[in-house]
Coordinates of C-alpha atoms in Angstrom, one line a residue:
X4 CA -50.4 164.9 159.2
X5 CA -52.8 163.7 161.4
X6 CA -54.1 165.5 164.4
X7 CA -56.5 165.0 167.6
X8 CA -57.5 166.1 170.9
X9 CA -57.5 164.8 174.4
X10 CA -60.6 165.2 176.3
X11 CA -59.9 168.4 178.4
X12 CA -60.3 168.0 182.7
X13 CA -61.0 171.0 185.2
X14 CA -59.0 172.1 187.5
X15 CA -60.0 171.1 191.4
X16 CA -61.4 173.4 193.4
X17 CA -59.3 175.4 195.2
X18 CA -56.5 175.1 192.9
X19 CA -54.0 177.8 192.4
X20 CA -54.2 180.3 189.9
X21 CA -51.2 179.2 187.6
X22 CA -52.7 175.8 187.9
X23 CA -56.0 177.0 186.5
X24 CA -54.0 178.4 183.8
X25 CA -52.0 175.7 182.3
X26 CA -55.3 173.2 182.9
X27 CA -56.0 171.6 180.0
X28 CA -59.9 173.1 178.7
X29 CA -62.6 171.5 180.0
X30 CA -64.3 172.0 176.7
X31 CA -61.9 172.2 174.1
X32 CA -59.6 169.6 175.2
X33 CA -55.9 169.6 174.3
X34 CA -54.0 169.2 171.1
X35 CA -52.0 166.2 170.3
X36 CA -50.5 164.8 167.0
X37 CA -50.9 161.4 166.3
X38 CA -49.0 158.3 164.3
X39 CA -49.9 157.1 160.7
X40 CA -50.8 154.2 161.9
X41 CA -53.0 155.3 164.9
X42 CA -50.9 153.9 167.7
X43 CA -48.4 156.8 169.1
X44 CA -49.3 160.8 170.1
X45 CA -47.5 163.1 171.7
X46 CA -48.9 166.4 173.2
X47 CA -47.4 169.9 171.8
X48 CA -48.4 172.7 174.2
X49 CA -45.1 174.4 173.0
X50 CA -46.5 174.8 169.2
X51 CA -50.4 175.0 170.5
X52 CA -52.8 174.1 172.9
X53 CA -55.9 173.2 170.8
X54 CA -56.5 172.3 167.3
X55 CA -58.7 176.1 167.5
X56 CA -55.3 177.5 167.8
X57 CA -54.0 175.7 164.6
X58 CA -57.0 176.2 161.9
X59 CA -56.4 180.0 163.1
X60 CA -52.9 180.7 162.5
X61 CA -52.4 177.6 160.3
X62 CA -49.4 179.2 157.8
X63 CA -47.0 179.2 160.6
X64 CA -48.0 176.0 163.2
X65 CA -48.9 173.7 160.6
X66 CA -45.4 173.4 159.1
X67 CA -44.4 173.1 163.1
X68 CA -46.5 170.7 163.9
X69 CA -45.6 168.2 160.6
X70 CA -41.7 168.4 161.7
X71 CA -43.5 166.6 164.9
X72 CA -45.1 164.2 163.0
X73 CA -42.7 163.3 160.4
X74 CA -40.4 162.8 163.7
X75 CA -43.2 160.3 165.7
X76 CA -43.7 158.3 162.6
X77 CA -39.5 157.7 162.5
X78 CA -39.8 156.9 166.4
X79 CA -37.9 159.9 167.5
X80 CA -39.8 161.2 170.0
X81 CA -39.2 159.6 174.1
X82 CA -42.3 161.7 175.3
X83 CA -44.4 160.2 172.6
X84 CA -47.1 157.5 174.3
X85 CA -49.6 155.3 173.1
X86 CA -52.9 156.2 172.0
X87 CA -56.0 155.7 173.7
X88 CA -58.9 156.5 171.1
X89 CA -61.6 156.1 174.4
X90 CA -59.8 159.3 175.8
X91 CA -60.4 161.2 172.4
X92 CA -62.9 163.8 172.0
X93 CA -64.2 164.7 168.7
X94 CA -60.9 167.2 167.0
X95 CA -62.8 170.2 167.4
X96 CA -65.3 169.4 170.3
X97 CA -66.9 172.7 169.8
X98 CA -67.3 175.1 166.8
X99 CA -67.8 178.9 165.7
X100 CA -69.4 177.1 162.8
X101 CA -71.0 173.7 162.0
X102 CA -72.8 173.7 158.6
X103 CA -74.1 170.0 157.0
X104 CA -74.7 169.7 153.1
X105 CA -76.6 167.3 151.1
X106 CA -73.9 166.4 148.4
X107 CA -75.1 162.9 147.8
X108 CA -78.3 163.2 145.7
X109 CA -79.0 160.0 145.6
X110 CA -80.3 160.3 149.1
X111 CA -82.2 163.5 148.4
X112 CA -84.0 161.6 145.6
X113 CA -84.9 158.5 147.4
X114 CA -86.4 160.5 150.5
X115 CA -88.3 162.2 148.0
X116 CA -89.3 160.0 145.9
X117 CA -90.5 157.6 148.6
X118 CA -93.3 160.3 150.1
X119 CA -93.8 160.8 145.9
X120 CA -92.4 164.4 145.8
X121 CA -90.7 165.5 142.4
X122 CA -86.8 166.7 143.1
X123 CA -86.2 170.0 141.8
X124 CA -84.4 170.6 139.0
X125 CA -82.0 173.5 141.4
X126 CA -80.9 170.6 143.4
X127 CA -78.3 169.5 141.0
X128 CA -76.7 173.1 140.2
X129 CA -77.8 174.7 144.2
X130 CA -76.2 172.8 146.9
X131 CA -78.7 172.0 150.3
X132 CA -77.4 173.0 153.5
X133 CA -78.4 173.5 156.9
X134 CA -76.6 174.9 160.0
X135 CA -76.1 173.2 162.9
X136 CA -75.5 173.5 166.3
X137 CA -71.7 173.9 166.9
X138 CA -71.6 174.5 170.7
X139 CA -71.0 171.2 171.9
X140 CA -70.1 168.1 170.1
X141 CA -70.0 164.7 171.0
X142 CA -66.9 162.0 171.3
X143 CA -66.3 159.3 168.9
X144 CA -67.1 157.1 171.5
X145 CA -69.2 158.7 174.2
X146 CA -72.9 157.7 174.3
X147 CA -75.6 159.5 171.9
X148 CA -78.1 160.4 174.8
X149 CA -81.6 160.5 173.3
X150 CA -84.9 161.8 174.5
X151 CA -87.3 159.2 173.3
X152 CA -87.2 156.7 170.9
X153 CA -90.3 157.9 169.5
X154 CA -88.7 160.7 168.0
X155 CA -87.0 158.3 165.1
X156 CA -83.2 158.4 166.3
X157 CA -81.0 157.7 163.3
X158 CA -77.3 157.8 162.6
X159 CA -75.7 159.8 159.1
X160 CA -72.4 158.5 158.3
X161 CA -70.4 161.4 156.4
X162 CA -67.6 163.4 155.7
X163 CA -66.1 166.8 156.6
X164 CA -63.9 169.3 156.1
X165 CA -62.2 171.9 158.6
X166 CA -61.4 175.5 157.1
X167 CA -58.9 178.2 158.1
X168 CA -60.5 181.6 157.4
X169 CA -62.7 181.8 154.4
X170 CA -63.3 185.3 152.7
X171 CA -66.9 185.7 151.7
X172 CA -67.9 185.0 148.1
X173 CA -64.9 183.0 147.4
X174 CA -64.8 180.4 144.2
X175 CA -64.7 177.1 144.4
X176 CA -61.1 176.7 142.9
X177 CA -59.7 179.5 146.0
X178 CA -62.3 177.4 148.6
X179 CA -60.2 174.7 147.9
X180 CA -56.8 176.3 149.4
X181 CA -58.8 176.7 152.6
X182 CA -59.5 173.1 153.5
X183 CA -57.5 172.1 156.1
X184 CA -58.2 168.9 157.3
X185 CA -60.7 166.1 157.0
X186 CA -62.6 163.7 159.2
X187 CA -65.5 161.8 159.8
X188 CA -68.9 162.2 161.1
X189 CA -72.3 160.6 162.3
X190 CA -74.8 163.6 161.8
X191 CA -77.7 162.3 164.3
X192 CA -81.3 162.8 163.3
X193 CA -84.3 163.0 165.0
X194 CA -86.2 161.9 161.8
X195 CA -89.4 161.8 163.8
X196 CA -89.2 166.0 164.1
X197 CA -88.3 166.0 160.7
X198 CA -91.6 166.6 158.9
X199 CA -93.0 169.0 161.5
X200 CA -90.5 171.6 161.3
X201 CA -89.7 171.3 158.0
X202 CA -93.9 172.1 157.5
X203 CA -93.0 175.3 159.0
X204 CA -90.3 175.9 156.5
X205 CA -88.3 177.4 158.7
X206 CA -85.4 174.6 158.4
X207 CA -83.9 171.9 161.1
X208 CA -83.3 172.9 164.3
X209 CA -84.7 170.4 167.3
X210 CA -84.1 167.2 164.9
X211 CA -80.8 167.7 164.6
X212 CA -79.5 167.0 168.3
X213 CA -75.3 166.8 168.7
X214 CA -73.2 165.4 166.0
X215 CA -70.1 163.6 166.9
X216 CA -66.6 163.4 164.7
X217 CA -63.7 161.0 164.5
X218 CA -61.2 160.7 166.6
X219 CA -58.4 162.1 164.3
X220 CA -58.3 164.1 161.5
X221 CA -56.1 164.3 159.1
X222 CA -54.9 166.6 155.8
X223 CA -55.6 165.7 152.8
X224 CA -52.1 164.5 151.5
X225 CA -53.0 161.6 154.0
X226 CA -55.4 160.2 151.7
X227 CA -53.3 160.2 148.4
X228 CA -54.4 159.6 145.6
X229 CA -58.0 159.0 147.2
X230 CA -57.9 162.6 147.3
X231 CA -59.2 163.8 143.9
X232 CA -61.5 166.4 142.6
X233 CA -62.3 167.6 146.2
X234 CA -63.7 164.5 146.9
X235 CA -62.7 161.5 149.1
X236 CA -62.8 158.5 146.7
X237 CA -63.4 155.2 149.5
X238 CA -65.5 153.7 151.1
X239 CA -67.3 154.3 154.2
X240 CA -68.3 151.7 156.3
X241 CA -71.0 151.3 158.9
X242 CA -71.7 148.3 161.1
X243 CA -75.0 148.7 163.2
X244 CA -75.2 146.6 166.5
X245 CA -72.1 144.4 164.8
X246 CA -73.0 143.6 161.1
X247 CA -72.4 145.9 158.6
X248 CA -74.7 147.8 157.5
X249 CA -73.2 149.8 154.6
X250 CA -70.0 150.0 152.6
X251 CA -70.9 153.0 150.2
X252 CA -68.1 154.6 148.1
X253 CA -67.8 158.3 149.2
X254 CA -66.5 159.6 145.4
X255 CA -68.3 158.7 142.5
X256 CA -72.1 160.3 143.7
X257 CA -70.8 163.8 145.6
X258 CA -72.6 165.5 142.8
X259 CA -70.9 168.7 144.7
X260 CA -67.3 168.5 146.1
X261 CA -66.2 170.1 149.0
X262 CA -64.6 173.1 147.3
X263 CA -67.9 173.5 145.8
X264 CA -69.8 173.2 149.1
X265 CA -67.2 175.4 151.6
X266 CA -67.8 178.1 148.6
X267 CA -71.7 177.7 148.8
X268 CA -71.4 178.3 152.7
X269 CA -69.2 181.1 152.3
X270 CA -71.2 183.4 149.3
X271 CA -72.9 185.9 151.5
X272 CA -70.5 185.5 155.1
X273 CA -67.5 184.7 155.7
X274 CA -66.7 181.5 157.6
X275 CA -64.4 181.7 161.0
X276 CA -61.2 179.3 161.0
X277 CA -62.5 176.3 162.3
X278 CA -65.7 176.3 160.4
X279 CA -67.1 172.7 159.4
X280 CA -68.8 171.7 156.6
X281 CA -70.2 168.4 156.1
X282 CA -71.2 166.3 152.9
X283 CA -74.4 165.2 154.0
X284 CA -75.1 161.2 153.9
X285 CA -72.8 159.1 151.8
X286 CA -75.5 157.1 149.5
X287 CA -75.0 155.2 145.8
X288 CA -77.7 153.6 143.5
X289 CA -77.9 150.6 142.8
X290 CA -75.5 149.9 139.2
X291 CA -78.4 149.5 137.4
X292 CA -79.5 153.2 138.5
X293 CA -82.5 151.7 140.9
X294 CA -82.2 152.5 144.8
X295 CA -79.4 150.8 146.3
X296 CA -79.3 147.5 148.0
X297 CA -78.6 146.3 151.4
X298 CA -75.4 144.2 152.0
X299 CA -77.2 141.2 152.0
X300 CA -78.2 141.3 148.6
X301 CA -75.1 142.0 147.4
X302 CA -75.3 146.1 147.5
X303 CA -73.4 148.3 148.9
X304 CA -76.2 149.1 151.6
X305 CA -76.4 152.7 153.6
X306 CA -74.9 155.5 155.6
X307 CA -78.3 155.9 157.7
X308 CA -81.8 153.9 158.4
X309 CA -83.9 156.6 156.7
X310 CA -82.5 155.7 153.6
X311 CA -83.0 151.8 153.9
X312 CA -86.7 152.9 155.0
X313 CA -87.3 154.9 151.7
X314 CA -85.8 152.4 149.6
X315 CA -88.4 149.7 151.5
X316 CA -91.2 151.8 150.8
X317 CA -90.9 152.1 147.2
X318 CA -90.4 148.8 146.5
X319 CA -92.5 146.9 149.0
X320 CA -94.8 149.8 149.9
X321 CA -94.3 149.9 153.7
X322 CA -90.9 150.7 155.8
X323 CA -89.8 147.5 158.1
X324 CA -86.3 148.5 159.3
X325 CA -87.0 150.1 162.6
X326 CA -85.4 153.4 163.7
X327 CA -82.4 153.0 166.8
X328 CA -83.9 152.3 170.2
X329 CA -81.8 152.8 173.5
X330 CA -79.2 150.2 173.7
X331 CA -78.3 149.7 170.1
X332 CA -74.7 150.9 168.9
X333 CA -73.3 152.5 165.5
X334 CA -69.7 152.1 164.0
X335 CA -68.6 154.3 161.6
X336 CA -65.0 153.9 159.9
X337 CA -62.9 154.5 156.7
X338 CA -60.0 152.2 155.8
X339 CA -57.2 152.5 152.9
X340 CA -56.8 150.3 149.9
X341 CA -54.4 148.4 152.3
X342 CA -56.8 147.6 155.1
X343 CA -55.4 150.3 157.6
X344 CA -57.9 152.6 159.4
X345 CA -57.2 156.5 158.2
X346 CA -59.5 158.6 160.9
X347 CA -60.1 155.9 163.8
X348 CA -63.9 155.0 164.5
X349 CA -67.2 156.7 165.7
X350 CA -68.2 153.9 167.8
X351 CA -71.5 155.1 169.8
X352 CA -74.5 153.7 171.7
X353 CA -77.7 155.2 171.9
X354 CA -79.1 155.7 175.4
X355 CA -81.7 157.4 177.2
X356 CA -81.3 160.8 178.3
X357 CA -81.7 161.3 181.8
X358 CA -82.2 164.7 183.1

């Protein structure tokens, strides 16, 4: 099944109060299922008004809302319409609970190794998270309003997961019963505020500015047999200002899956339905076990320009690749073994924020 949400409008002023009512949420937008193949929706205020809705009473609208899709996809449906991903938001556009991992070692080791820091041996048995800020997300293809460019704006291409309710101190093997959907996301850094708060080892908190999602999500049946081990086994691929920039494969290097991550989240609180949990950056060595290489070399390249930086450093002694400056845009995608795009794109330009 796969799922979405219409950017929500306010009611005009003045309007009546049954008006104001049935308005779809400014903020939270309104629920629509959407074609396989990304083309059709159709809206379903009779099963539930916002994907929130869903992830909290998933047992009995889930089932509801497949009947719907099973019927789109055969073409039964006259109210059905076709899909504008511009007028998406992202499928939650605003969280209880937005937590980001660091699943992909690989990219932990680099970053460390490039400012000649040893990795800790707890890295590979304790996952890293931080929480972020899940008050307001941005659209797959509004702008990323920055700032300044001196602060070091980079894009994260990842993956997530959406949970119904999760009991604290769950396993990983019952944390995987409680992952609901899946989708895509560019976790925006600030790498330039990085170092400064994390010297005051109180964690992230200004460098990590609004993440955005794709435009649908989807359960995991979706993905098939790409869907193995609690991991998503394809690539990810990331074009910046037009050319790719990176085609990692999302499976092989999640040193922890997402069971293993929603259950790491979830051992001293419980998590809200609706909670998020991210992978962190999708990163591979090279085959030969050496940093990875770009796309023009023949690698596989990278999910973010921190990691092209590090890898720069320790082979050439200096970082080149510059960080995003105003103007420059970011595409981030998955397809299937058949070509066919499974979430929609993150498709965002950076630009200056202007109070």
């Amino acid at each position: 099944m796969k799922l979405a949400t219409l950017k929500g409008t306010s009611p005009e002023q003045g309007a009546s109060l049954e008006t104001v009512a049935t308005a779809k949420n400014a903020r939270d937008g309104e629920l629509i299922v959407v074609s396989r193949d990304l083309t059709r929706a159709v809206r379903v205020p009779h099963i539930a008004a916002t994907l929130q809705h869903v992830v909290e009473d998933w047992s009995a609208l889930a089932p509801r809302l497949d009947e719907v899709y099973q019927a789109l996809n055969n073409g039964q449906l006259e109210d059905a319409f076709n899909l504008d991903m511009q007028a998406l938001h992202s499928p939650l556009p605003r969280t209880y609970h937005w937590a980001d991992g660091s699943a992909y070692l690989n990219h932990v080791q680099l970053v460390r190794q490039a400012r000649n820091a040893e990795m800790p041996e707890t890295f590979w048995t304790d996952p890293l998270m931080y929480q972020g800020g899940g008050d307001s997300f941005i659209g797959p293809y509004d702008d990323i309003e920055a700032v300044s460019e001196e602060h070091g704006i980079d894009f994260e291409g990842e993956i997530a997961v959406i949970t119904d309710d999760v009991p604290m101190a769950v396993s990983p093997e019952q944390a995987s019963g409680h992952i609901k959907l899946i989708m895509l996301v560019n976790d925006v850094s600030l790498r330039g505020l990085i170092p400064g708060e994390l010297a005051k080892g109180f964690g992230f908190f200004q460098a990590k500015p609004a993440s955005s999602f794709s435009p649908i999500c989807i359960t995991p049946d979706e993905l098939g047999d790409a869907w193995q081990d609690g991991r998503v086994h394809l690539p990810l691929t990331v074009h910046l200002n037009g050319e790719k920039f990176g085609e990692p494969e999302s499976g092989p290097d999640m040193i922890f899956n997402f069971p293993q991550l929603v259950a790491h989240a979830a051992r001293t609180r419980y998590l809200g339905a609706g909670a998020v949990i991210g992978s962190g950056t999708v990163s591979n060595p090279d085959a030969n076990g050496g940093p990875g290489k770009p796309v023009a070399d023949g690698g596989v390249g990278y999910s973010c320009l921190a990691e092209v930086r590090m890898v720069e450093k320790i082979l050439h002694g200096d970082s080149k690749t510059p960080f995003m400056r105003f103007g420059d845009r970011v595409r981030i995608e998955m397809f299937d073994r058949d070509g066919n795009s499974i979430f929609g794109a993150i498709d965002q330009q950076v630009v200056e924020y202007k109070a």
